[in-house]
Amino acid sequence: MAQVQLAAAHGQPVQDDVSQAPLALRGVTVSYGAEPVVLSVDMTVVPGAMTAIIGPNGAGKSTLLKAALGIVTPLAGQARFWGTPLKTARDRIAYVPQRASVDWDFPTQVLDVVMMGLYRELGLLRRVRPRHIAHAMQCLERVGMAGFADRQIGQLSGGQQQRVFLARALAQRAELYLLDEPFAGVDAATEMAIIDVLKSLRDDGKTVVAVHHDLSTVEAYFDRVFLINRRRMAEGPVAEAFTSDALQATYGGRLSDGFVARSA
Amino acid sequence: MLLDALTLQLGYNAALVALGASALGFAAGTVGAFLYLRKRSLVSDAISHATLPGLALAFIVMVALGADGRFLPGLLIGSALSAWAGLWITGWLGRATRLTEDAAIGAVLSVFFGFGIVLLTVIQSISAGRQAGLEGFLLGSTAGMLRSDALLIAAGGALVLLATVLLRRPLLMTAFDEAYARVQGVDTYRLDLALMTLVMAVTVVGLKIVGLILIVALLIIPPVAARFWSENAPRVVLLSGVFGGLSGYAGAALSATAPDLPTGPIIVLLAFALFAVSLLFAPLRGVLAASLRHRRLQHKVHLRQGLLAIAHDQPIYEAVTRRMLRRAGLLRADGMPTESGRAEAARAAFDEARWHALRRSGTLSELAARDDGLTRIEAVLTPDQIATLDARLSGREAT
């Protein structure tokens, strides 16, 4: 079992076993300008569970994911996937970026987007075979978008776009799914369709981590929570970590009055 | 003469130049399409202007070494080096400072070009007469082009094309969704560098024919024109290549008919003609098609609203609506509906009532989402479903 030495949040090196964790962050600090957006965050994702990353706007939720995936380079700290660096784990990781991060007027069709999920299999030159297309169609089927395969992506509604992104991630046949705000700006039917797919992934033993902003659905959708506001505020099973104390600490005065968290 | 030119009857040399120009145009269109999809088209402007100082320096060095200053491979190597320097500085300015890319491009472009012009003037004052070939690189000229030059250009274009085709998958994926591409293991920084290198190669190879001021047009206009015709990236890329190749071929052939015609501007004007045609007439995204679609929709909306007003015995307020109804023979000149107008109005009202019932029917109400106020219900429901709906409608009226 690989023992990896990592720098802990408080500067002391610790020995901890992260070879089981699909994703383990240690001391991750990210800054876009002079001020850190994410400050010395430790996170250990539990395999086979659905984890919500929760925090107020600007708390560094998306940035944390991006740092883990090497999309932004952290100032300090590191990410390990099953105890190994990202480079050797790419085949097992699927990422669903924020829908708003791409230009939907790009000249491409739904099926082409899903086929991008097969990039690691197809590489630069390998021919696209019928089984690849069949697999992509199956993934579209799972998100209820099979009828839209040759639509131009710009014609889709927000919810449909999100489903296509999820289908692309499914096409990778990954073990760890990292989703950035998958429910942002989607219709209720899409939200249900997505959560069904995510739960079925979890039931198949996959690991799901999603940046989430709707506190009222946390208990219904997720097994575990990770509360962040620049720093790690709480982490654990929903019943233990999703407490009003922790939420108060995470959101400060910004927590909406209407929401009453469970007090454990 | 014109036909002779286009069918390559003007002799071996002109044919060779046309071949070189079409290979260059095809490569420029293809690479330019990826650059356009990556939303970095303007970088090509910095690259092309940054070639000038290298070109002039290479000339000076070669003359100083006692060689022929107009030796094309030497000039191209020099311009590639300075284009690379310009590219690197543009990138560095963006990374190290808060300058936006367009500002960095503007700064690099003007400084490098200015420096190049100074060097050209120096060359002119040192060796009067011998620099004549260099000015041709500003606007492109095929006069006095050697066979080896044309072959070099064609081979360079083909090489760039090959590299582009090789990289098409990561290029398209990065252009659409950079973050996702990075997670998939694409080194987007190095991929962008590769793309810029290809752009640089096209620019350098095209200097002789199109000239450094106008090569930008050959990188930008074909993809923009191609975009009007297709919603499919590979097709946009291919079409852009074809547009570039056509412009290069026809432009070189035309300029061969009159040696005074500068090749570069002719090629660019032809590319622009293709762009203008695309802009106006492309069926998918062209201006004409879009305005026709808009008019047709407007017509449908006005007719429907007018008919519903007739059916409910309401006045029709908009003159446009009345005019359209009159033209369709649904309204008389005195504002009263015609026989067919009343029939159509009743049908429209009935259709509306069916949609209304559909929204309230438990089993089929999902389909009501397809109600846009224009689509007839027959287009959405099967006859059986409509029959069920009508049964409900008449049942409600009966009670």
XYZ file of C-alpha atoms in Angstrom:
663
model
C 0.000 0.000 0.000
C 1.513 3.270 -1.057
C 2.304 5.644 1.712
C 2.513 9.097 0.247
C 4.104 11.912 2.130
C 2.183 15.103 1.668
C 2.284 18.547 3.165
C -0.599 19.068 5.563
C -2.607 22.207 6.047
C -0.550 23.421 8.919
C 2.818 22.993 7.413
C 3.859 19.814 9.133
C 4.482 16.886 6.886
C 2.184 14.009 7.674
C 2.053 10.416 6.686
C -1.405 9.534 5.570
C -2.660 6.766 3.437
C -4.512 8.117 0.438
C -4.090 5.215 -1.934
C -7.766 4.310 -1.502
C -9.084 7.822 -2.049
C -10.107 8.543 -5.649
C -9.074 12.116 -4.924
C -7.024 13.510 -2.067
C -5.984 17.150 -1.827
C -3.327 18.259 0.605
C -2.527 21.894 1.349
C -3.944 23.146 -1.962
C -3.670 26.922 -2.283
C -4.755 28.766 -5.415
C -4.509 32.436 -6.211
C -5.539 34.329 -9.318
C -4.069 37.652 -8.219
C -2.512 38.647 -4.951
C -5.209 37.086 -2.801
C -5.627 33.353 -2.408
C -8.994 32.038 -3.579
C -8.421 28.647 -2.030
C -6.352 28.495 1.111
C -4.452 25.410 2.155
C -7.295 22.979 1.582
C -7.196 19.315 2.490
C -9.861 17.059 1.075
C -10.239 13.304 1.003
C -12.892 11.923 -1.323
C -14.434 8.649 -0.221
C -14.826 6.027 -2.965
C -18.288 4.901 -4.030
C -20.004 7.934 -2.553
C -21.589 11.120 -3.828
C -19.959 14.199 -2.389
C -21.249 17.769 -2.686
C -18.805 20.663 -2.567
C -20.757 23.468 -0.952
C -19.986 27.077 -0.178
C -21.021 30.646 -0.957
C -20.252 32.437 -4.215
C -16.557 33.095 -4.628
C -15.672 30.503 -1.998
C -13.400 28.670 -4.418
C -15.568 25.622 -5.114
C -14.960 25.505 -8.863
C -11.384 26.633 -8.420
C -10.743 23.713 -6.084
C -11.896 21.275 -8.780
C -9.860 23.045 -11.427
C -6.764 22.955 -9.255
C -7.239 19.250 -8.605
C -7.484 18.633 -12.351
C -4.544 20.829 -13.298
C -6.715 23.304 -15.202
C -5.328 26.017 -12.947
C -1.929 25.608 -11.380
C -2.024 25.794 -7.584
C 0.461 27.983 -5.761
C 1.088 25.176 -3.336
C -0.185 21.752 -2.402
C -0.959 18.713 -4.458
C -3.683 16.421 -5.680
C -3.470 12.647 -5.684
C -5.810 10.272 -7.468
C -5.822 6.803 -5.879
C -2.480 7.794 -4.478
C -0.945 8.622 -7.848
C -0.487 11.899 -9.687
C -3.091 13.109 -12.198
C -0.926 12.089 -15.143
C -1.266 8.382 -14.483
C -4.945 8.556 -13.489
C -6.460 10.451 -16.431
C -8.137 7.372 -17.878
C -10.166 6.978 -14.685
C -11.332 10.599 -14.360
C -14.221 12.361 -16.098
C -14.807 16.080 -15.765
C -18.013 17.986 -16.473
C -17.189 21.692 -16.727
C -19.634 24.501 -16.128
C -22.031 24.771 -19.026
C -21.383 28.505 -19.365
C -17.654 27.960 -19.855
C -17.956 27.115 -23.554
C -19.271 28.842 -26.654
C -22.445 27.016 -27.679
C -22.393 28.628 -31.117
C -19.408 26.409 -31.922
C -20.110 24.537 -35.174
C -20.593 21.044 -33.842
C -23.327 18.464 -33.323
C -24.413 16.716 -30.149
C -22.856 13.370 -31.127
C -19.506 15.050 -31.884
C -19.420 16.492 -28.378
C -20.092 13.086 -26.844
C -17.381 11.556 -29.068
C -14.886 13.882 -27.396
C -15.273 11.603 -24.396
C -13.532 8.908 -26.434
C -10.468 11.039 -27.116
C -8.194 9.034 -24.864
C -9.261 5.876 -26.640
C -9.125 7.264 -30.171
C -6.063 9.471 -29.831
C -4.889 11.479 -32.805
C -5.502 9.078 -35.617
C -7.333 5.885 -34.646
C -10.392 5.381 -36.841
C -13.855 5.959 -35.429
C -15.591 2.607 -35.642
C -19.295 1.752 -35.428
C -18.808 0.466 -31.869
C -17.494 3.890 -30.809
C -20.549 5.592 -32.230
C -22.824 2.980 -30.685
C -21.205 3.615 -27.319
C -21.677 7.384 -27.660
C -25.324 6.841 -28.614
C -25.784 4.636 -25.540
C -24.468 7.442 -23.353
C -26.880 9.882 -24.981
C -29.624 7.366 -24.334
C -28.763 7.284 -20.629
C -29.339 11.024 -20.332
C -32.456 10.907 -22.518
C -30.906 12.753 -25.446
C -30.655 10.005 -28.072
C -33.119 11.820 -30.310
C -30.856 14.852 -30.472
C -27.661 13.226 -31.774
C -27.375 15.302 -34.939
C -28.685 18.576 -33.531
C -26.447 21.605 -33.625
C -25.502 22.253 -30.001
C -26.625 25.871 -30.158
C -30.243 24.747 -30.621
C -30.338 22.969 -27.265
C -31.869 24.349 -24.110
C -29.665 24.823 -21.066
C -30.825 21.571 -19.535
C -30.189 19.657 -22.747
C -26.704 21.127 -23.010
C -25.962 19.947 -19.492
C -27.162 16.454 -20.344
C -24.884 16.369 -23.373
C -21.947 17.303 -21.158
C -22.876 14.497 -18.797
C -23.135 12.061 -21.721
C -19.642 13.065 -22.823
C -18.337 12.275 -19.341
C -20.179 8.930 -19.342
C -18.523 8.058 -22.649
C -15.187 8.019 -20.847
C -16.211 5.038 -18.697
C -14.406 6.673 -15.785
C -14.409 5.781 -12.113
C -14.338 9.279 -10.689
C -16.763 11.944 -11.945
C -16.077 15.568 -11.098
C -18.924 17.929 -11.969
C -18.889 21.705 -11.768
C -22.378 23.062 -10.974
C -24.268 20.383 -12.926
C -27.632 21.739 -11.781
C -27.020 25.417 -12.501
C -29.760 26.863 -14.675
C -31.353 23.572 -15.705
C -35.022 22.624 -15.701
C -36.512 20.318 -13.068
C -36.779 17.366 -15.464
C -33.078 17.640 -16.326
C -32.139 17.892 -12.664
C -33.990 14.651 -11.968
C -32.460 12.952 -15.021
C -28.963 13.987 -13.990
C -29.343 12.952 -10.380
C -30.704 9.575 -11.511
C -27.645 9.002 -13.687
C -25.286 10.105 -10.906
C -26.964 7.815 -8.397
C -26.768 4.893 -10.792
C -23.047 5.620 -11.202
C -22.653 5.584 -7.436
C -24.600 2.335 -7.206
C -22.141 0.859 -9.718
C -19.333 1.722 -7.306
C -18.185 4.918 -9.047
C -17.324 8.059 -7.158
C -19.131 11.331 -7.785
C -18.056 14.800 -6.655
C -20.188 17.791 -7.625
C -19.986 21.488 -6.933
C -23.461 22.245 -5.661
C -25.199 25.427 -4.621
C -28.733 24.426 -3.692
C -28.661 23.718 0.059
C -32.229 22.419 0.077
C -31.419 19.380 -2.065
C -28.140 18.355 -0.426
C -29.681 15.753 1.845
C -31.773 14.209 -0.902
C -28.977 14.031 -3.471
C -25.685 13.468 -1.691
C -24.043 11.104 0.780
C -21.253 13.404 1.877
C -20.548 17.123 1.948
C -17.432 19.224 1.772
C -18.009 22.773 3.019
C -15.603 25.392 1.789
C -15.185 29.104 2.065
C -11.642 29.577 0.888
C -10.649 27.211 3.692
C -12.015 23.797 4.395
C -14.907 24.317 6.812
C -16.273 20.802 7.251
C -16.129 17.416 5.597
C -17.968 14.168 6.177
C -21.264 12.308 5.828
C -24.260 14.606 5.385
C -25.667 13.619 8.770
C -22.477 14.631 10.565
C -20.982 17.479 8.585
C -24.032 19.267 7.144
C -24.922 20.974 10.406
C -26.253 24.441 11.054
C -23.039 25.224 12.925
C -20.914 24.259 9.959
C -23.181 26.157 7.571
C -23.069 29.212 9.791
C -19.276 29.037 9.770
C -19.197 28.584 5.997
C -21.738 31.166 4.975
C -21.436 33.616 7.845
C -24.269 36.094 7.722
C -24.931 35.250 4.109
C -26.983 32.157 4.774
C -30.524 32.772 3.629
C -33.015 32.913 6.515
C -35.433 30.594 4.804
C -33.105 27.638 5.016
C -33.076 25.674 8.211
C -30.308 23.127 8.342
C -30.487 19.990 10.362
C -28.876 20.455 13.748
C -26.932 17.387 14.673
C -6.505 35.468 -72.120
C -8.524 35.138 -68.917
C -9.694 31.654 -69.773
C -6.170 30.728 -70.817
C -4.944 31.885 -67.433
C -7.529 29.916 -65.490
C -6.905 26.769 -67.500
C -3.149 27.105 -67.066
C -2.405 27.779 -70.731
C -0.006 30.613 -70.001
C 3.039 28.455 -69.859
C 4.882 26.229 -67.470
C 5.988 28.957 -65.092
C 2.532 30.487 -64.629
C 1.088 27.024 -64.068
C 3.697 26.356 -61.433
C 2.940 29.609 -59.651
C -0.794 28.865 -59.706
C -0.104 25.432 -58.250
C 2.007 26.938 -55.488
C -0.589 29.603 -54.749
C -3.450 27.115 -54.520
C -1.473 24.840 -52.193
C -0.668 27.847 -50.064
C -4.284 29.044 -50.122
C -5.579 25.621 -49.125
C -3.113 25.384 -46.244
C -3.856 28.938 -45.100
C -7.604 28.331 -45.216
C -7.297 25.118 -43.214
C -4.951 26.440 -40.543
C -6.869 29.714 -40.489
C -10.094 27.809 -39.765
C -8.600 26.230 -36.643
C -7.267 29.617 -35.609
C -10.724 31.124 -36.123
C -12.454 28.367 -34.159
C -9.925 28.915 -31.371
C -10.896 32.627 -31.495
C -7.295 33.682 -31.999
C -7.487 34.967 -35.586
C -5.856 38.260 -34.734
C -2.633 36.586 -33.644
C -1.892 35.972 -37.307
C -1.680 39.733 -37.749
C 1.119 39.997 -35.193
C 2.906 37.001 -36.691
C 2.859 38.287 -40.248
C 4.035 41.794 -39.421
C 6.738 40.378 -37.186
C 8.317 38.622 -40.170
C 9.614 41.842 -41.723
C 12.659 42.584 -39.531
C 13.835 38.973 -39.861
C 13.419 39.141 -43.597
C 15.503 42.303 -43.829
C 18.128 41.031 -41.385
C 18.463 37.782 -43.324
C 19.023 39.794 -46.496
C 21.711 41.881 -44.786
C 23.440 38.833 -43.326
C 23.421 36.973 -46.646
C 24.793 39.972 -48.515
C 27.443 40.449 -45.828
C 28.455 36.821 -46.301
C 28.835 37.472 -50.006
C 25.831 35.390 -51.018
C 22.769 36.408 -53.037
C 20.569 38.394 -50.649
C 17.415 37.204 -52.386
C 17.991 33.494 -51.739
C 14.434 32.483 -50.756
C 15.091 29.730 -48.151
C 17.454 32.087 -46.324
C 14.897 34.886 -46.296
C 12.191 32.529 -45.073
C 14.333 31.246 -42.211
C 15.068 34.827 -41.163
C 11.407 35.818 -41.227
C 10.408 32.671 -39.341
C 12.869 33.517 -36.572
C 11.571 37.050 -36.120
C 7.946 35.920 -36.384
C 8.696 33.453 -33.622
C 10.202 36.239 -31.531
C 7.103 38.372 -32.082
C 4.858 35.470 -31.156
C 6.840 34.775 -27.999
C 6.739 38.412 -26.913
C 2.974 38.558 -27.530
C 2.476 35.507 -25.359
C 4.874 36.735 -22.681
C 3.156 40.143 -22.481
C -0.131 38.381 -21.885
C 1.256 36.059 -19.222
C 3.524 38.445 -17.322
C 1.428 41.596 -17.398
C -2.234 42.449 -17.287
C -2.200 43.448 -20.965
C -4.977 41.832 -22.950
C -4.038 39.850 -26.016
C -5.303 42.447 -28.503
C -3.190 45.166 -26.898
C -0.130 42.915 -26.918
C -0.771 42.081 -30.571
C -1.052 45.754 -31.461
C 2.178 46.603 -29.696
C 4.197 43.758 -31.210
C 2.750 44.234 -34.683
C 3.571 47.926 -34.964
C 7.007 47.804 -33.342
C 8.204 44.857 -35.424
C 6.775 46.291 -38.628
C 8.305 49.706 -37.940
C 11.665 48.147 -37.228
C 11.424 46.135 -40.435
C 10.650 49.222 -42.515
C 13.675 50.986 -40.984
C 15.840 48.021 -41.954
C 14.429 48.053 -45.489
C 15.343 51.721 -45.792
C 18.845 50.982 -44.548
C 19.193 48.216 -47.138
C 18.034 50.613 -49.819
C 20.677 53.183 -48.871
C 23.510 50.656 -48.715
C 22.925 48.650 -51.834
C 20.672 50.619 -54.128
C 18.952 48.482 -56.703
C 19.680 45.133 -55.188
C 16.829 45.213 -52.667
C 14.154 45.364 -55.386
C 13.103 41.813 -54.558
C 12.426 42.642 -50.930
C 9.615 45.112 -51.490
C 7.738 42.370 -53.268
C 7.415 40.659 -49.894
C 5.153 43.422 -48.605
C 2.341 42.900 -51.096
C 3.439 39.720 -52.817
C 4.690 39.281 -56.321
C 5.122 36.292 -58.549
C 7.089 38.110 -61.224
C 10.483 36.514 -61.603
C 9.528 33.646 -59.351
C 11.765 30.639 -59.765
C 10.573 27.115 -60.270
C 12.284 26.104 -57.072
C 10.484 28.921 -55.233
C 7.096 27.697 -56.382
C 7.934 24.126 -55.426
C 9.162 25.267 -52.022
C 5.885 27.100 -51.427
C 3.770 24.163 -52.555
C 5.755 21.721 -50.439
C 5.565 24.011 -47.413
C 1.812 24.343 -47.818
C 1.405 20.581 -48.112
C 3.497 19.992 -44.992
C 1.453 22.464 -42.954
C -1.720 20.820 -44.198
C -0.501 17.389 -43.145
C 0.417 18.571 -39.656
C -2.965 20.274 -39.277
C -4.888 17.169 -40.291
C -2.795 15.161 -37.827
C -3.722 17.446 -34.949
C -7.364 18.014 -35.868
C -8.937 16.154 -32.940
C -7.126 17.892 -30.080
C -7.332 21.202 -31.959
C -11.119 21.030 -32.264
C -11.609 19.753 -28.734
C -9.456 22.537 -27.302
C -11.208 25.148 -29.431
C -14.590 24.035 -28.104
C -13.769 23.283 -24.476
C -10.238 24.016 -23.313
C -10.703 22.913 -19.700
C -12.122 19.555 -20.752
C -9.324 19.034 -23.254
C -6.754 19.637 -20.528
C -8.364 17.091 -18.242
C -8.300 14.632 -21.132
C -4.544 15.061 -21.190
C -4.150 17.555 -24.029
C -1.275 19.920 -23.305
C -3.206 22.942 -24.522
C -0.257 25.272 -24.046
C 1.906 23.238 -26.388
C -1.001 22.621 -28.750
C -1.577 26.362 -29.079
C 2.124 26.764 -29.694
C 1.920 24.128 -32.419
C -1.043 25.903 -34.001
C 0.816 29.218 -33.914
C 3.845 27.537 -35.443
C 1.671 26.278 -38.287
C 0.247 29.753 -38.774
C 3.792 31.075 -38.790
C 4.813 28.478 -41.356
C 1.931 29.432 -43.660
C 2.773 33.096 -43.246
C 6.428 32.602 -44.024
C 5.731 30.328 -46.964
C 3.147 32.772 -48.294
C 5.309 35.873 -48.001
C 6.536 35.636 -51.563
C 3.118 35.224 -53.180
C 0.648 37.119 -51.007
C 2.966 39.381 -49.081
C 3.169 39.873 -45.357
C 0.519 42.579 -45.126
C -2.179 40.566 -46.841
C -1.406 36.997 -45.776
C -3.582 37.722 -42.736
C -6.560 38.039 -45.043
C -5.920 34.576 -46.439
C -5.878 33.199 -42.887
C -9.040 34.982 -41.728
C -11.399 35.511 -44.669
C -11.801 31.887 -45.876
C -12.835 30.484 -42.453
C -15.229 33.352 -41.813
C -16.781 32.793 -45.233
C -16.946 29.018 -44.698
C -18.679 29.443 -41.333
C -21.748 30.837 -43.112
C -22.283 27.519 -44.859
C -21.952 24.893 -42.162
C -22.596 24.065 -38.527
C -20.067 21.240 -38.600
C -16.477 22.028 -37.680
C -14.700 19.563 -39.995
C -16.825 20.822 -42.879
C -16.052 24.446 -41.988
C -12.345 23.576 -42.016
C -12.536 21.779 -45.359
C -14.623 24.472 -47.010
C -12.289 27.129 -45.685
C -9.383 25.269 -47.272
C -11.249 25.044 -50.565
C -12.059 28.772 -50.483
C -8.421 29.597 -49.765
C -7.186 27.251 -52.475
C -9.611 28.658 -55.058
C -8.632 32.233 -54.274
C -4.939 31.362 -54.445
C -5.276 29.510 -57.709
C -7.483 32.017 -59.525
C -5.586 34.968 -58.113
C -2.211 33.694 -59.250
C -3.590 32.791 -62.680
C -5.208 36.214 -63.103
C -2.139 38.097 -62.087
C -0.134 36.069 -64.603
C -2.206 37.624 -67.388
C -0.877 41.061 -66.466
C 2.530 41.130 -64.804
C 1.787 44.537 -63.301
C -1.098 43.201 -61.230
C 0.195 42.448 -57.727
C -0.636 38.842 -56.839
C -1.427 39.288 -53.162
C -4.192 41.884 -53.516
C -5.821 39.913 -56.347
C -5.901 36.752 -54.230
C -7.329 38.629 -51.270
C -9.968 40.362 -53.396
C -11.075 36.991 -54.747
C -11.266 35.608 -51.223
C -13.338 38.621 -50.281
C -15.695 37.992 -53.194
C -16.258 34.472 -51.850
C -16.877 35.984 -48.427
C -19.403 38.485 -49.785
C -21.301 35.760 -51.625
C -21.322 33.614 -48.484
C -22.434 36.466 -46.276
C -25.376 37.258 -48.518
C -26.464 33.966 -49.997
C -25.395 31.101 -47.734
C -28.592 29.182 -46.982
C -27.688 28.390 -43.392
C -26.374 31.560 -41.786
C -26.430 34.032 -44.675
C -28.027 37.446 -44.261
C -30.621 36.863 -46.964
C -31.695 33.475 -45.621
C -31.927 34.846 -42.096
C -34.068 37.768 -43.146
C -36.298 35.496 -45.222
C -36.760 33.180 -42.253
C -37.583 36.155 -40.085
C -40.113 37.489 -42.570
C -41.775 34.123 -42.939
C -42.133 33.767 -39.182
C -43.480 37.297 -38.893
C -46.015 36.557 -41.615
C -47.212 33.432 -39.817
C -47.524 35.245 -36.495
C -49.521 38.104 -38.001
C -51.861 35.788 -39.900
C -52.503 33.644 -36.844
C -53.157 36.598 -34.579
C -55.396 38.210 -37.170
C -57.395 35.023 -37.647
C -57.845 34.586 -33.916
C -59.066 38.178 -33.674
C -61.610 37.494 -36.441
C -62.735 34.322 -34.725
C -63.326 36.183 -31.477
C -64.910 39.177 -33.213
C -62.181 41.468 -31.982
C -60.868 44.417 -33.977
C -57.480 43.951 -35.715
C -55.361 46.847 -34.557
C -52.201 46.457 -36.623
C -52.276 47.734 -40.189
C -49.588 45.191 -41.111
C -51.807 42.355 -39.962
C -54.766 43.671 -41.960
C -52.612 44.050 -45.060
C -51.280 40.503 -44.782
C -54.789 39.115 -44.278
C -56.036 41.048 -47.314
C -53.188 39.763 -49.451
C -53.946 36.213 -48.365
C -57.559 36.771 -49.457
C -58.844 36.423 -45.914
C -59.992 40.000 -45.442
C -61.975 42.273 -47.759
C -60.928 45.795 -48.568
C -63.590 47.142 -46.198
C -62.060 45.207 -43.291
C -64.674 42.453 -43.151
C -63.465 38.838 -43.349
C -64.095 36.946 -46.556
C -65.756 33.585 -46.743
C -62.428 31.726 -46.575
C -61.285 34.186 -43.911
C -64.109 33.084 -41.628
C -63.389 29.435 -42.304
C -59.666 29.875 -41.593
C -60.435 31.867 -38.477
C -62.696 29.110 -37.187
C -59.987 26.544 -37.869
C -57.392 28.615 -36.039
C -59.681 29.057 -33.063
C -60.446 25.337 -33.011
C -56.722 24.538 -33.146
C -56.164 26.912 -30.253
C -58.923 25.208 -28.276
C -57.322 21.815 -28.915
C -53.983 23.087 -27.614
C -55.775 24.415 -24.587
C -57.336 21.026 -23.973
C -53.973 19.340 -24.513
C -52.396 21.358 -21.702
C -55.095 20.087 -19.372
C -55.019 16.447 -20.474
C -53.084 14.440 -17.934
C -51.480 11.886 -20.211
C -50.444 14.064 -23.142
C -49.785 17.375 -21.428
C -46.014 16.885 -21.906
C -46.533 17.426 -25.634
C -48.049 20.820 -24.938
C -44.503 22.084 -24.510
C -44.333 22.074 -28.295
C -46.992 24.754 -28.535
C -45.357 27.829 -30.026
C -48.618 29.492 -31.017
C -47.984 28.627 -34.668
C -47.628 24.870 -35.039
C -50.868 23.117 -35.916
C -51.736 20.364 -33.500
C -51.875 17.849 -36.345
C -48.095 18.199 -36.597
C -47.619 17.051 -33.014
C -50.361 14.552 -32.266
C -51.469 11.395 -34.038
C -55.053 11.306 -35.409
C -55.999 8.943 -32.564
C -54.736 11.335 -29.946
C -56.600 14.195 -31.586
C -59.774 12.147 -31.578
C -59.403 11.575 -27.823
C -58.811 15.252 -27.348
C -61.843 16.198 -29.434
C -63.993 13.796 -27.436
C -62.944 15.620 -24.274
C -63.571 18.984 -25.927
C -67.106 18.146 -27.017
C -67.784 16.425 -23.704
C -66.930 19.609 -21.840
C -69.113 21.680 -24.117
C -71.985 19.301 -23.582
C -71.925 19.616 -19.827
